[in-house]
mmCIF file of C-alpha atoms in Angstrom:
data_model
loop_
_atom_site.group_PDB
_atom_site.id
_atom_site.type_symbol
_atom_site.label_atom_id
_atom_site.label_comp_id
_atom_site.label_asym_id
_atom_site.label_seq_id
_atom_site.Cartn_x
_atom_site.Cartn_y
_atom_site.Cartn_z
ATOM 1 C CA MET A 579 -3.803 -12.641 -11.437
ATOM 2 C CA GLY A 580 -4.175 -9.723 -9.035
ATOM 3 C CA ILE A 581 -2.052 -7.399 -11.139
ATOM 4 C CA TYR A 582 -4.383 -7.753 -14.126
ATOM 5 C CA LYS A 583 -7.530 -7.074 -12.076
ATOM 6 C CA PHE A 584 -5.730 -4.174 -10.451
ATOM 7 C CA GLU A 585 -4.751 -2.659 -13.797
ATOM 8 C CA GLU A 586 -8.263 -3.251 -15.176
ATOM 9 C CA PHE A 587 -9.782 -1.430 -12.206
ATOM 10 C CA LEU A 588 -7.410 1.497 -12.646
ATOM 11 C CA SER A 589 -8.311 1.819 -16.331
ATOM 12 C CA HIS A 590 -11.808 3.168 -15.528
ATOM 13 C CA PRO A 591 -12.099 6.428 -17.461
ATOM 14 C CA ALA A 592 -13.733 8.505 -14.678
ATOM 15 C CA PRO A 593 -13.050 7.145 -11.207
ATOM 16 C CA GLY A 594 -14.717 8.735 -8.183
ATOM 17 C CA PHE A 595 -16.833 8.305 -5.085
ATOM 18 C CA ARG A 596 -20.484 9.212 -4.676
ATOM 19 C CA CYS A 597 -20.671 10.990 -1.301
ATOM 20 C CA SER A 598 -23.517 11.873 0.966
ATOM 21 C CA ALA A 599 -23.767 14.040 4.080
ATOM 22 C CA ALA A 600 -22.472 12.380 7.220
ATOM 23 C CA GLY A 601 -25.208 10.256 8.745
ATOM 24 C CA ASP A 602 -27.443 10.507 5.635
ATOM 25 C CA GLU A 603 -26.659 7.772 3.166
ATOM 26 C CA SER A 604 -30.150 7.969 1.563
ATOM 27 C CA LYS A 605 -29.018 10.098 -1.398
ATOM 28 C CA PRO A 606 -25.531 10.877 -2.578
ATOM 29 C CA SER A 607 -25.138 14.614 -3.109
ATOM 30 C CA PHE A 608 -21.521 14.992 -4.239
ATOM 31 C CA LEU A 609 -19.243 13.220 -6.708
ATOM 32 C CA ALA A 610 -15.656 13.253 -5.507
ATOM 33 C CA LYS A 611 -13.514 12.680 -8.573
ATOM 34 C CA VAL A 612 -10.170 10.920 -8.138
ATOM 35 C CA ARG A 613 -7.312 9.812 -10.314
ATOM 36 C CA HIS A 614 -4.836 6.965 -10.162
ATOM 37 C CA GLU A 615 -1.222 7.309 -11.189
ATOM 38 C CA LEU A 616 0.846 4.286 -12.115
ATOM 39 C CA ASN A 617 4.569 4.942 -12.301
ATOM 40 C CA LEU A 618 6.688 3.855 -15.229
ATOM 41 C CA PRO A 619 8.552 0.517 -14.910
ATOM 42 C CA ALA A 620 11.500 0.295 -12.520
ATOM 43 C CA SER A 621 14.980 0.664 -13.943
ATOM 44 C CA PRO A 622 17.192 -2.408 -14.260
ATOM 45 C CA GLU A 623 19.323 -1.012 -11.404
ATOM 46 C CA ALA A 624 16.276 -0.712 -9.167
ATOM 47 C CA LEU A 625 15.056 -4.180 -10.127
ATOM 48 C CA ALA A 626 18.441 -5.525 -9.046
ATOM 49 C CA LYS A 627 17.537 -4.429 -5.500
ATOM 50 C CA VAL A 628 14.382 -6.552 -5.707
ATOM 51 C CA ALA A 629 16.448 -9.560 -6.767
ATOM 52 C CA GLU A 630 18.554 -9.131 -3.618
ATOM 53 C CA LEU A 631 15.507 -9.666 -1.367
ATOM 54 C CA PRO A 632 14.672 -13.126 0.025
ATOM 55 C CA GLU A 633 13.046 -15.236 -2.672
ATOM 56 C CA GLN A 634 9.644 -15.350 -0.889
ATOM 57 C CA VAL A 635 9.436 -11.566 -1.204
ATOM 58 C CA ALA A 636 11.323 -10.947 -4.476
ATOM 59 C CA LYS A 637 9.129 -13.331 -6.472
ATOM 60 C CA GLN A 638 6.004 -11.458 -5.382
ATOM 61 C CA LEU A 639 7.305 -8.005 -6.254
ATOM 62 C CA GLU A 640 9.358 -8.551 -9.396
ATOM 63 C CA ASP A 641 6.544 -8.730 -12.003
ATOM 64 C CA PHE A 642 4.750 -5.722 -10.632
ATOM 65 C CA TYR A 643 7.795 -3.527 -10.425
ATOM 66 C CA LYS A 644 8.811 -4.503 -13.974
ATOM 67 C CA ARG A 645 5.495 -2.942 -15.014
ATOM 68 C CA HIS A 646 5.108 -0.072 -12.475
ATOM 69 C CA ASN A 647 7.645 1.377 -10.066
ATOM 70 C CA GLY A 648 4.924 2.332 -7.582
ATOM 71 C CA PHE A 649 1.597 4.155 -7.754
ATOM 72 C CA THR A 650 -0.733 6.656 -6.145
ATOM 73 C CA LEU A 651 -4.409 5.638 -5.767
ATOM 74 C CA TYR A 652 -7.525 7.653 -5.036
ATOM 75 C CA GLN A 653 -5.869 11.031 -5.462
ATOM 76 C CA ASP A 654 -8.313 13.906 -5.313
ATOM 77 C CA ILE A 655 -8.267 15.817 -8.627
ATOM 78 C CA LEU A 656 -8.545 19.194 -6.808
ATOM 79 C CA SER A 657 -5.735 18.670 -4.312
ATOM 80 C CA GLU A 658 -2.706 16.552 -3.463
ATOM 81 C CA ALA A 659 -4.729 14.404 -1.013
ATOM 82 C CA ALA A 660 -4.473 10.741 -1.886
ATOM 83 C CA GLY A 661 -5.609 7.428 -0.351
ATOM 84 C CA ILE A 662 -2.715 5.010 -0.919
ATOM 85 C CA ARG A 663 0.791 5.237 -2.234
ATOM 86 C CA LEU A 664 3.100 2.368 -3.192
ATOM 87 C CA PHE A 665 6.670 3.554 -3.121
ATOM 88 C CA GLY A 666 9.025 3.193 -5.997
ATOM 89 C CA ILE A 667 11.978 0.943 -5.150
ATOM 90 C CA GLU A 668 14.153 4.032 -4.614
ATOM 91 C CA GLY A 669 11.809 5.193 -1.833
ATOM 92 C CA TRP A 670 11.880 2.024 0.273
ATOM 93 C CA GLU A 671 14.896 2.930 2.410
ATOM 94 C CA ALA A 672 13.721 6.444 3.366
ATOM 95 C CA ALA A 673 10.233 5.113 4.175
ATOM 96 C CA ALA A 674 11.749 2.348 6.368
ATOM 97 C CA ALA A 675 13.867 4.900 8.222
ATOM 98 C CA ALA A 676 10.800 7.063 8.877
ATOM 99 C CA MET A 677 8.775 4.080 10.118
ATOM 100 C CA ARG A 678 11.557 2.851 12.354
ATOM 101 C CA GLU A 679 11.995 6.251 13.931
ATOM 102 C CA TRP A 680 8.291 6.306 14.670
ATOM 103 C CA TYR A 681 8.397 2.768 16.030
ATOM 104 C CA GLU A 682 11.242 3.691 18.431
ATOM 105 C CA ASP A 683 9.084 6.521 19.744
ATOM 106 C CA LEU A 684 6.296 4.017 20.561
ATOM 107 C CA GLY A 685 8.665 2.200 22.889
ATOM 108 C CA GLU A 686 7.487 -1.224 21.779
ATOM 109 C CA ASP A 687 9.921 -3.963 22.774
ATOM 110 C CA GLU A 688 8.452 -6.926 20.966
ATOM 111 C CA ASP A 689 8.329 -7.507 17.205
ATOM 112 C CA PRO A 690 7.454 -11.206 16.717
ATOM 113 C CA ASP A 691 6.429 -10.647 13.074
ATOM 114 C CA CYS A 692 9.707 -8.889 12.106
ATOM 115 C CA ILE A 693 7.893 -5.729 11.018
ATOM 116 C CA VAL A 694 10.518 -3.257 12.212
ATOM 117 C CA ASP A 695 13.181 -4.415 9.833
ATOM 118 C CA GLY A 696 10.732 -5.326 7.100
ATOM 119 C CA LEU A 697 10.412 -3.833 3.654
ATOM 120 C CA VAL A 698 8.285 -0.633 3.753
ATOM 121 C CA ILE A 699 6.499 -0.716 0.405
ATOM 122 C CA GLY A 700 3.751 1.875 0.803
ATOM 123 C CA GLU A 701 1.781 4.259 2.948
ATOM 124 C CA VAL A 702 -1.441 6.116 3.518
ATOM 125 C CA PRO A 703 -0.058 9.554 2.621
ATOM 126 C CA GLU A 704 0.273 12.146 5.410
ATOM 127 C CA SER A 705 -0.771 9.558 8.043
ATOM 128 C CA GLY A 706 2.350 7.904 9.489
ATOM 129 C CA ASN A 707 0.769 4.573 8.553
ATOM 130 C CA TYR A 708 2.792 2.125 6.390
ATOM 131 C CA PHE A 709 2.428 -1.090 4.427
ATOM 132 C CA VAL A 710 5.270 -3.445 5.380
ATOM 133 C CA MET A 711 6.408 -6.837 4.148
ATOM 134 C CA PRO A 712 8.549 -8.824 6.590
ATOM 135 C CA THR A 713 11.716 -10.135 4.916
ATOM 136 C CA ARG A 714 12.320 -12.808 7.526
ATOM 137 C CA GLY A 715 10.526 -14.686 10.241
ATOM 138 C CA PRO A 716 7.228 -16.520 10.349
ATOM 139 C CA GLN A 717 5.302 -13.867 8.411
ATOM 140 C CA ILE A 718 7.739 -13.380 5.585
ATOM 141 C CA GLY A 719 6.086 -12.154 2.387
ATOM 142 C CA LYS A 720 2.797 -11.106 4.005
ATOM 143 C CA VAL A 721 1.717 -7.426 3.922
ATOM 144 C CA PHE A 722 1.011 -5.654 7.206
ATOM 145 C CA TYR A 723 -0.621 -2.274 7.732
ATOM 146 C CA THR A 724 1.123 -0.470 10.589
ATOM 147 C CA ASP A 725 -1.089 2.132 12.207
ATOM 148 C CA HIS A 726 0.683 4.887 14.121
ATOM 149 C CA ASP A 727 -2.077 4.764 16.775
ATOM 150 C CA GLY A 728 -1.872 1.077 17.565
ATOM 151 C CA TRP A 729 0.933 -0.527 15.548
ATOM 152 C CA TYR A 730 -0.931 -3.416 13.803
ATOM 153 C CA GLU A 731 -3.291 -6.281 14.510
ATOM 154 C CA GLY A 732 -2.350 -8.943 11.963
ATOM 155 C CA PRO A 733 -1.619 -9.323 8.249
ATOM 156 C CA PHE A 734 -3.441 -6.896 5.958
ATOM 157 C CA ALA A 735 -2.934 -9.351 3.106
ATOM 158 C CA GLU A 736 -1.386 -12.813 2.798
ATOM 159 C CA ASN A 737 0.814 -11.747 -0.102
ATOM 160 C CA PHE A 738 1.416 -8.901 -2.561
ATOM 161 C CA ASP A 739 -1.169 -10.154 -5.054
ATOM 162 C CA THR A 740 -3.958 -10.186 -2.480
ATOM 163 C CA PHE A 741 -2.703 -6.763 -1.253
ATOM 164 C CA LEU A 742 -3.394 -5.303 -4.715
ATOM 165 C CA LEU A 743 -6.839 -6.887 -4.831
ATOM 166 C CA ARG A 744 -7.687 -5.638 -1.331
ATOM 167 C CA LEU A 745 -6.915 -2.065 -2.408
ATOM 168 C CA ILE A 746 -9.570 -2.135 -5.110
ATOM 169 C CA GLU A 747 -12.316 -4.407 -3.725
ATOM 170 C CA GLU A 748 -14.209 -1.982 -1.510
ATOM 171 C CA PRO A 749 -12.276 1.284 -1.740
ATOM 172 C CA ALA A 750 -14.788 3.502 0.047
ATOM 173 C CA SER A 751 -14.912 1.345 3.183
ATOM 174 C CA LEU A 752 -11.193 0.589 2.966
ATOM 175 C CA LEU A 753 -10.291 4.275 3.011
ATOM 176 C CA SER A 754 -12.900 5.470 5.491
ATOM 177 C CA GLU A 755 -13.183 2.550 7.912
ATOM 178 C CA GLU A 756 -10.132 0.281 7.689
ATOM 179 C CA LEU A 757 -7.317 2.689 6.921
ATOM 180 C CA GLY A 758 -9.108 5.552 8.625
ATOM 181 C CA CYS A 759 -7.066 8.442 7.206
#
Protein backbone atom coordinates (compact mmCIF):
# COMPACT_ATOMS: atom_id res chain seq x y z
CA MET A 1 0.00 0.00 0.00
CA GLY A 2 2.77 2.45 0.91
CA ILE A 3 4.53 2.07 -2.42
CA TYR A 4 1.45 3.26 -4.33
CA LYS A 5 0.92 6.33 -2.13
CA PHE A 6 4.64 7.02 -2.39
CA GLU A 7 4.60 6.86 -6.20
CA GLU A 8 1.43 8.98 -6.34
CA PHE A 9 3.07 11.64 -4.18
CA LEU A 10 6.16 11.67 -6.40
CA SER A 11 4.05 12.11 -9.53
CA HIS A 12 3.15 15.71 -8.63
CA PRO A 13 4.13 17.82 -11.66
CA ALA A 14 5.74 20.71 -9.74
CA PRO A 15 6.97 19.72 -6.27
CA GLY A 16 8.38 22.37 -3.98
CA PHE A 17 8.29 24.08 -0.61
CA ARG A 18 6.82 27.48 0.20
CA CYS A 19 9.42 29.16 2.41
CA SER A 20 9.33 32.18 4.67
CA ALA A 21 12.03 34.11 6.48
CA ALA A 22 13.28 32.47 9.65
CA GLY A 23 10.98 33.35 12.51
CA ASP A 24 8.30 34.83 10.22
CA GLU A 25 5.86 32.20 9.07
CA SER A 26 3.12 34.75 8.35
CA LYS A 27 3.73 34.91 4.62
CA PRO A 28 5.80 32.62 2.45
CA SER A 29 8.14 34.66 0.28
CA PHE A 30 10.04 32.03 -1.70
CA LEU A 31 9.15 28.88 -3.58
CA ALA A 32 11.95 26.31 -3.39
CA LYS A 33 11.43 23.95 -6.29
CA VAL A 34 12.57 20.36 -5.92
CA ARG A 35 12.57 17.20 -7.96
CA HIS A 36 12.38 13.52 -7.17
CA GLU A 37 14.31 10.87 -9.05
CA LEU A 38 13.21 7.26 -9.02
CA ASN A 39 15.82 4.85 -10.30
CA LEU A 40 15.05 2.17 -12.87
CA PRO A 41 14.22 -1.33 -11.60
CA ALA A 42 17.01 -3.40 -10.08
CA SER A 43 18.68 -5.99 -12.27
CA PRO A 44 17.96 -9.69 -11.71
CA GLU A 45 21.50 -10.04 -10.33
CA ALA A 46 20.90 -7.27 -7.81
CA LEU A 47 17.50 -8.70 -6.85
CA ALA A 48 19.24 -12.00 -6.11
CA LYS A 49 21.05 -10.17 -3.28
CA VAL A 50 17.68 -9.16 -1.82
CA ALA A 51 16.55 -12.79 -1.92
CA GLU A 52 19.60 -13.74 0.18
CA LEU A 53 18.47 -11.50 3.06
CA PRO A 54 16.44 -12.90 5.96
CA GLU A 55 12.82 -13.35 4.91
CA GLN A 56 11.53 -10.63 7.30
CA VAL A 57 13.66 -8.10 5.41
CA ALA A 58 13.62 -9.53 1.86
CA LYS A 59 9.81 -9.62 1.65
CA GLN A 60 9.63 -5.92 2.52
CA LEU A 61 12.19 -4.79 -0.06
CA GLU A 62 11.59 -7.08 -3.02
CA ASP A 63 8.52 -5.40 -4.55
CA PHE A 64 9.98 -1.92 -4.25
CA TYR A 65 13.35 -2.81 -5.76
CA LYS A 66 11.63 -4.62 -8.63
CA ARG A 67 10.12 -1.22 -9.47
CA HIS A 68 12.89 1.18 -8.41
CA ASN A 69 16.51 0.50 -7.52
CA GLY A 70 16.64 3.46 -5.15
CA PHE A 71 15.66 7.13 -5.33
CA THR A 72 16.58 10.69 -4.47
CA LEU A 73 13.88 12.87 -2.88
CA TYR A 74 13.59 16.60 -2.40
CA GLN A 75 16.54 17.48 -4.61
CA ASP A 76 16.94 21.21 -5.18
CA ILE A 77 16.60 21.99 -8.89
CA LEU A 78 19.41 24.57 -8.71
CA SER A 79 22.01 22.42 -6.95
CA GLU A 80 22.91 18.87 -5.99
CA ALA A 81 21.48 19.32 -2.47
CA ALA A 82 18.91 16.66 -1.68
CA GLY A 83 16.86 15.59 1.31
CA ILE A 84 16.83 11.79 1.24
CA ARG A 85 18.50 9.09 -0.81
CA LEU A 86 17.63 5.41 -0.92
CA PHE A 87 20.60 3.46 -2.19
CA GLY A 88 20.46 1.09 -5.08
CA ILE A 89 21.23 -2.47 -4.06
CA GLU A 90 24.75 -2.07 -5.42
CA GLY A 91 25.38 0.78 -2.95
CA TRP A 92 24.43 -1.06 0.23
CA GLU A 93 27.86 -2.49 1.02
CA ALA A 94 29.81 0.76 0.58
CA ALA A 95 27.27 2.64 2.69
CA ALA A 96 27.45 0.01 5.41
CA ALA A 97 31.25 0.25 5.46
CA ALA A 98 31.06 4.05 5.80
CA MET A 99 28.52 3.82 8.62
CA ARG A 100 30.52 1.16 10.47
CA GLU A 101 33.67 3.25 10.27
CA TRP A 102 31.79 6.18 11.75
CA TYR A 103 30.26 3.95 14.44
CA GLU A 104 33.71 2.71 15.47
CA ASP A 105 34.82 6.33 15.88
CA LEU A 106 31.93 6.91 18.32
CA GLY A 107 33.34 4.25 20.61
CA GLU A 108 29.91 2.81 21.39
CA ASP A 109 30.14 -0.66 22.90
CA GLU A 110 26.50 -1.69 22.92
CA ASP A 111 24.28 -2.42 19.95
CA PRO A 112 21.16 -4.19 21.30
CA ASP A 113 19.16 -3.50 18.14
CA CYS A 114 21.82 -4.96 15.80
CA ILE A 115 22.20 -1.70 13.89
CA VAL A 116 25.94 -1.93 13.24
CA ASP A 117 25.69 -5.02 11.08
CA GLY A 118 22.31 -4.08 9.64
CA LEU A 119 21.44 -3.28 6.05
CA VAL A 120 22.20 0.39 5.26
CA ILE A 121 19.47 1.30 2.78
CA GLY A 122 19.62 5.09 2.63
CA GLU A 123 20.93 8.37 3.90
CA VAL A 124 20.41 12.06 4.31
CA PRO A 125 23.01 13.11 1.73
CA GLU A 126 26.17 14.85 2.99
CA SER A 127 25.16 14.32 6.64
CA GLY A 128 26.70 11.08 7.89
CA ASN A 129 23.18 9.99 8.88
CA TYR A 130 21.84 6.67 7.60
CA PHE A 131 18.66 4.62 7.38
CA VAL A 132 19.37 1.07 8.58
CA MET A 133 17.33 -2.14 8.72
CA PRO A 134 18.54 -4.72 11.23
CA THR A 135 18.82 -8.15 9.61
CA ARG A 136 18.80 -10.03 12.89
CA GLY A 137 17.79 -9.54 16.50
CA PRO A 138 14.64 -8.20 18.14
CA GLN A 139 14.22 -5.25 15.75
CA ILE A 140 14.67 -7.17 12.49
CA GLY A 141 12.92 -5.49 9.56
CA LYS A 142 12.36 -2.13 11.26
CA VAL A 143 13.98 1.01 9.85
CA PHE A 144 16.23 3.10 12.09
CA TYR A 145 17.64 6.56 11.47
CA THR A 146 21.20 6.75 12.76
CA ASP A 147 22.22 10.30 13.54
CA HIS A 148 25.98 10.95 13.64
CA ASP A 149 25.47 13.28 16.60
CA GLY A 150 23.65 10.86 18.85
CA TRP A 151 23.37 7.46 17.16
CA TYR A 152 19.58 6.79 17.33
CA GLU A 153 16.67 6.84 19.72
CA GLY A 154 14.35 4.13 18.44
CA PRO A 155 12.81 2.89 15.21
CA PHE A 156 12.11 5.52 12.57
CA ALA A 157 9.51 3.21 11.02
CA GLU A 158 8.11 -0.20 11.93
CA ASN A 159 8.76 -1.54 8.42
CA PHE A 160 9.78 -0.45 4.92
CA ASP A 161 6.21 0.36 3.88
CA THR A 162 5.71 2.80 6.77
CA PHE A 163 9.21 4.18 6.06
CA LEU A 164 8.09 5.20 2.56
CA LEU A 165 4.93 6.80 3.94
CA ARG A 166 6.84 8.67 6.63
CA LEU A 167 9.09 10.24 3.97
CA ILE A 168 6.11 11.88 2.25
CA GLU A 169 3.65 12.66 5.07
CA GLU A 170 5.10 15.93 6.39
CA PRO A 171 8.24 16.52 4.32
CA ALA A 172 8.96 20.07 5.49
CA SER A 173 8.98 19.17 9.19
CA LEU A 174 10.69 15.85 8.49
CA LEU A 175 13.58 17.52 6.70
CA SER A 176 13.95 20.56 8.95
CA GLU A 177 13.08 19.19 12.39
CA GLU A 178 13.38 15.42 12.48
CA LEU A 179 16.27 14.73 10.13
CA GLY A 180 17.81 18.12 10.77
CA CYS A 181 20.17 18.26 7.82
